[in-house]
Coordinates of C-alpha atoms in Angstrom, one line a residue:
M57 CA -63.9 -7.4 -27.0
R58 CA -62.1 -10.7 -27.7
F59 CA -58.3 -10.4 -27.8
I60 CA -56.2 -13.1 -29.7
D61 CA -52.5 -12.5 -29.7
C62 CA -50.9 -13.3 -32.9
N63 CA -47.4 -13.1 -32.0
C64 CA -46.3 -15.2 -29.0
A65 CA -43.6 -17.8 -28.4
V66 CA -43.1 -20.7 -26.1
G67 CA -40.0 -22.2 -24.7
K68 CA -36.9 -20.6 -23.6
P69 CA -34.5 -18.7 -25.9
A70 CA -30.7 -18.9 -25.3
D71 CA -30.2 -15.2 -24.8
T72 CA -32.9 -14.2 -22.1
K73 CA -33.6 -14.8 -18.5
H74 CA -37.2 -13.3 -18.6
F75 CA -39.3 -15.0 -16.0
L76 CA -42.1 -15.8 -18.5
C77 CA -39.7 -17.5 -20.9
S78 CA -39.8 -21.1 -19.7
T79 CA -39.6 -24.7 -20.9
Q80 CA -43.1 -24.9 -19.5
V81 CA -45.9 -23.0 -21.0
L82 CA -47.8 -22.4 -17.8
P83 CA -46.4 -19.0 -16.9
L84 CA -47.4 -17.6 -20.4
M85 CA -50.8 -19.1 -20.1
E86 CA -51.3 -17.5 -16.8
R87 CA -50.3 -14.1 -18.3
L88 CA -52.9 -14.6 -20.9
E89 CA -55.6 -15.3 -18.3
Y90 CA -54.5 -12.2 -16.2
C91 CA -54.7 -9.9 -19.3
H92 CA -58.0 -11.5 -20.5
V93 CA -56.5 -12.6 -23.8
D94 CA -58.6 -15.4 -25.2
R95 CA -56.0 -17.4 -27.2
A96 CA -52.5 -16.8 -28.6
I97 CA -50.6 -18.1 -31.7
C98 CA -47.3 -19.5 -30.5
W99 CA -44.3 -20.8 -32.2
H100 CA -41.4 -22.5 -30.3
Y101 CA -38.1 -20.9 -29.7
Y102 CA -36.4 -24.1 -30.5
S103 CA -37.8 -23.8 -34.1
R104 CA -35.7 -20.6 -34.5
E105 CA -32.6 -21.5 -32.6
G106 CA -32.4 -25.2 -33.0
A107 CA -34.2 -27.6 -35.4
P108 CA -37.4 -26.1 -37.0
W109 CA -39.3 -29.4 -37.3
A110 CA -38.4 -30.6 -33.8
G111 CA -39.6 -27.2 -32.5
N112 CA -42.8 -27.6 -34.3
E113 CA -43.4 -30.9 -32.6
M114 CA -42.6 -29.3 -29.2
A115 CA -45.1 -26.5 -30.0
V116 CA -47.9 -28.9 -30.9
S117 CA -47.2 -31.1 -27.8
L118 CA -47.7 -28.0 -25.6
A119 CA -50.8 -26.9 -27.4
K120 CA -52.4 -30.2 -26.8
K121 CA -52.2 -29.5 -23.0
N122 CA -53.3 -25.8 -23.2
T123 CA -56.6 -24.8 -24.9
K124 CA -55.5 -21.1 -25.1
M125 CA -52.6 -21.9 -27.4
I126 CA -52.7 -22.2 -31.1
P127 CA -49.6 -23.7 -32.6
A128 CA -47.7 -21.9 -35.4
M129 CA -45.4 -24.0 -37.6
V130 CA -42.0 -22.8 -38.6
L131 CA -41.0 -23.7 -42.2
L132 CA -37.9 -23.7 -44.3
P133 CA -37.3 -24.1 -48.1
N134 CA -37.2 -27.8 -48.7
A135 CA -34.2 -27.9 -50.9
T136 CA -31.9 -29.0 -48.1
K137 CA -34.5 -31.5 -46.8
E138 CA -34.4 -30.3 -43.3
I139 CA -38.2 -30.4 -43.1
P140 CA -40.5 -33.3 -44.4
D141 CA -42.1 -33.4 -47.8
D142 CA -45.1 -31.0 -48.4
E143 CA -47.6 -34.0 -47.9
V144 CA -46.3 -34.8 -44.4
V145 CA -46.3 -31.1 -43.6
L146 CA -49.9 -30.6 -44.7
E147 CA -50.9 -33.7 -42.7
F148 CA -49.1 -32.4 -39.6
A149 CA -50.7 -29.1 -39.7
Q150 CA -54.2 -30.4 -40.3
K151 CA -54.0 -33.1 -37.6
N152 CA -52.6 -30.6 -35.0
A153 CA -54.8 -27.5 -35.8
V154 CA -51.9 -25.3 -36.8
G155 CA -53.1 -21.7 -37.0
A156 CA -50.2 -20.0 -38.9
I157 CA -46.9 -20.5 -40.6
R158 CA -43.7 -18.6 -39.3
I159 CA -40.6 -18.0 -41.2
F160 CA -37.1 -16.6 -40.2
P161 CA -35.4 -16.0 -43.4
Q162 CA -32.5 -13.9 -41.9
S163 CA -31.9 -16.3 -38.8
H164 CA -32.2 -19.3 -41.1
M165 CA -30.4 -17.8 -44.0
F166 CA -32.7 -18.3 -47.0
S167 CA -34.2 -16.3 -49.8
T168 CA -38.0 -15.7 -49.8
R169 CA -38.3 -15.5 -53.5
N170 CA -40.4 -18.2 -55.2
Y171 CA -37.3 -20.0 -56.7
A172 CA -36.3 -21.0 -53.1
S173 CA -39.5 -20.9 -51.0
A174 CA -42.2 -22.0 -53.2
N175 CA -42.9 -25.0 -51.0
I176 CA -43.8 -22.6 -48.0
Y177 CA -46.4 -20.6 -50.1
L178 CA -47.8 -23.9 -51.5
V179 CA -48.5 -25.1 -47.9
A180 CA -50.0 -21.7 -47.0
R181 CA -52.3 -21.8 -49.9
E182 CA -53.3 -25.3 -49.3
L183 CA -54.0 -24.7 -45.7
H184 CA -55.4 -21.2 -46.1
L185 CA -53.1 -20.0 -43.4
P186 CA -51.1 -16.8 -43.1
V187 CA -47.3 -16.6 -43.3
M188 CA -45.8 -14.5 -40.5
L189 CA -42.4 -13.0 -40.0
D190 CA -40.8 -10.1 -38.1
F191 CA -39.9 -7.2 -40.1
S192 CA -36.3 -7.5 -38.9
Q193 CA -36.2 -10.8 -40.8
T194 CA -37.0 -9.2 -44.2
S195 CA -36.8 -5.8 -46.0
A196 CA -39.4 -3.7 -47.7
D197 CA -38.1 -4.9 -51.2
S198 CA -38.1 -8.5 -50.2
L199 CA -41.5 -8.3 -48.7
Y200 CA -43.0 -6.5 -51.8
E201 CA -41.6 -9.2 -54.1
M202 CA -42.8 -12.0 -51.8
A203 CA -46.4 -10.6 -51.6
R204 CA -46.6 -9.6 -55.2
E205 CA -45.4 -13.1 -56.3
N206 CA -48.0 -14.8 -54.1
L207 CA -51.0 -12.6 -54.0
E208 CA -53.2 -15.5 -52.8
V209 CA -51.2 -15.9 -49.7
N210 CA -51.6 -13.5 -46.7
F211 CA -48.6 -12.2 -44.9
I212 CA -48.6 -10.8 -41.4
I213 CA -45.6 -8.7 -40.5
T214 CA -44.8 -8.4 -36.8
S215 CA -42.6 -6.5 -34.4
I216 CA -42.9 -3.3 -36.4
Y217 CA -41.9 0.1 -35.0
Y218 CA -42.9 3.5 -36.2
R219 CA -39.5 3.9 -38.0
N220 CA -40.5 1.1 -40.3
L221 CA -43.6 2.7 -41.6
R222 CA -42.0 4.7 -44.3
Y223 CA -40.8 1.5 -45.8
L224 CA -44.2 -0.3 -45.3
Y225 CA -46.6 2.3 -46.4
P226 CA -45.9 1.8 -50.2
V227 CA -46.0 -2.1 -49.6
L228 CA -49.4 -1.8 -48.0
E229 CA -50.7 0.5 -50.8
Q230 CA -49.8 -2.1 -53.5
C231 CA -50.0 -5.4 -51.7
P232 CA -53.5 -6.0 -50.2
N233 CA -52.5 -9.4 -48.9
V234 CA -50.0 -7.7 -46.2
Y235 CA -51.1 -7.1 -42.7
L236 CA -49.3 -5.5 -39.7
E237 CA -49.2 -6.4 -36.0
T238 CA -49.8 -3.4 -33.7
G239 CA -47.9 -4.4 -30.6
F240 CA -44.9 -2.2 -31.1
L241 CA -46.6 0.8 -32.7
K242 CA -46.2 2.9 -29.6
T243 CA -45.8 6.3 -31.3
L244 CA -48.9 8.6 -30.8
G245 CA -51.2 8.3 -33.8
S246 CA -49.5 5.2 -35.5
I247 CA -52.5 3.0 -35.2
E248 CA -55.0 5.8 -36.0
S249 CA -53.0 6.7 -39.2
L250 CA -53.0 3.2 -40.5
C251 CA -56.6 2.7 -39.9
Q252 CA -57.5 5.9 -41.7
R253 CA -55.1 5.1 -44.6
F254 CA -55.6 1.4 -45.0
G255 CA -58.5 0.3 -42.9
A256 CA -58.6 -1.5 -39.5
H257 CA -59.0 -4.9 -41.3
R258 CA -55.2 -4.6 -42.1
L259 CA -54.1 -4.6 -38.4
L260 CA -53.8 -7.4 -35.9
Y261 CA -53.2 -7.4 -32.1
G262 CA -50.0 -9.1 -31.1
S263 CA -47.5 -8.5 -28.4
G264 CA -44.2 -10.3 -28.8
A265 CA -44.8 -12.2 -25.5
P266 CA -43.3 -13.6 -23.4
E267 CA -40.3 -11.1 -24.0
Y268 CA -42.7 -8.2 -24.3
D269 CA -45.9 -7.6 -22.4
M270 CA -49.2 -8.4 -23.8
G271 CA -51.1 -6.1 -21.5
A272 CA -49.2 -3.1 -22.8
A273 CA -50.0 -4.1 -26.4
I274 CA -53.7 -4.3 -25.5
G275 CA -53.5 -0.8 -24.0
L276 CA -52.3 0.6 -27.3
I277 CA -55.6 -0.6 -29.0
L278 CA -57.9 0.4 -26.2
S279 CA -56.5 3.9 -26.0
A280 CA -56.4 4.4 -29.8
A281 CA -58.8 7.2 -31.1
I282 CA -60.6 4.7 -33.4
S283 CA -64.1 3.2 -33.2
T284 CA -65.2 0.3 -31.1
E285 CA -65.9 -1.7 -34.3
E286 CA -62.3 -1.0 -35.4
K287 CA -60.9 -2.1 -32.1
N288 CA -62.9 -5.4 -32.2
L289 CA -61.4 -6.1 -35.7
I290 CA -57.8 -5.5 -34.6
A291 CA -58.3 -7.3 -31.3
G292 CA -59.4 -10.7 -32.7
V293 CA -61.7 -10.7 -35.7
N294 CA -59.0 -10.1 -38.4
I295 CA -56.7 -12.9 -37.2
L296 CA -59.6 -15.3 -37.0
R297 CA -60.6 -14.6 -40.5
L298 CA -57.0 -15.0 -41.7
M299 CA -56.9 -18.4 -40.0
G300 CA -60.2 -19.3 -41.7
E301 CA -62.3 -19.5 -38.6
K302 CA -65.9 -18.3 -38.5
V303 CA -66.4 -14.9 -36.6

């Protein structure tokens, strides 16, 4: 079974002293090796807490030295010109094998509606890459509008707890381009229920590492009462397909 973690970060956030949160990526890569995780999609903390584009450059620089790391690119609406023009963004992503787009609409204070964020979805369409965001960065209403306005873009919602599922079930029913990370679905039967209702192809393995443990997130999948085929889809096949890689 090939595990690819869709929800990791590198660097060191200002508000944690976790030993795996480091300006060096080696501790996290060693944890991947220990947990038998093949690769991880990683955004840089500086992209959220400092300057997004500078953080993207840091993530790419680290990924060039670590073959297990797939860089994720954090984007903003381009109205304020804090990130380069679309052509530069596209070239940067293609040149550096970016695997996903990350957004933080609450932290960075912007609307995800098309009138504000059309450039983000244009880049996602052109690159055939998913757009990822924590559920704490959005709402069910905003997610529904974002997904329905951009049906050709795939959205991965990360850091979801069972308390969020009443909000998300209607979105999943009506938006086939919305996918969920499983790493925080610790309540008995959550993964099984989602597989039965929407199919295992809508779920992705992720952990929230380095602040949360990727081994525990693997355990949720391995112990779930679902088929081996479904576990394989969640572990890595689904995210590879969303990134456009052959499986």
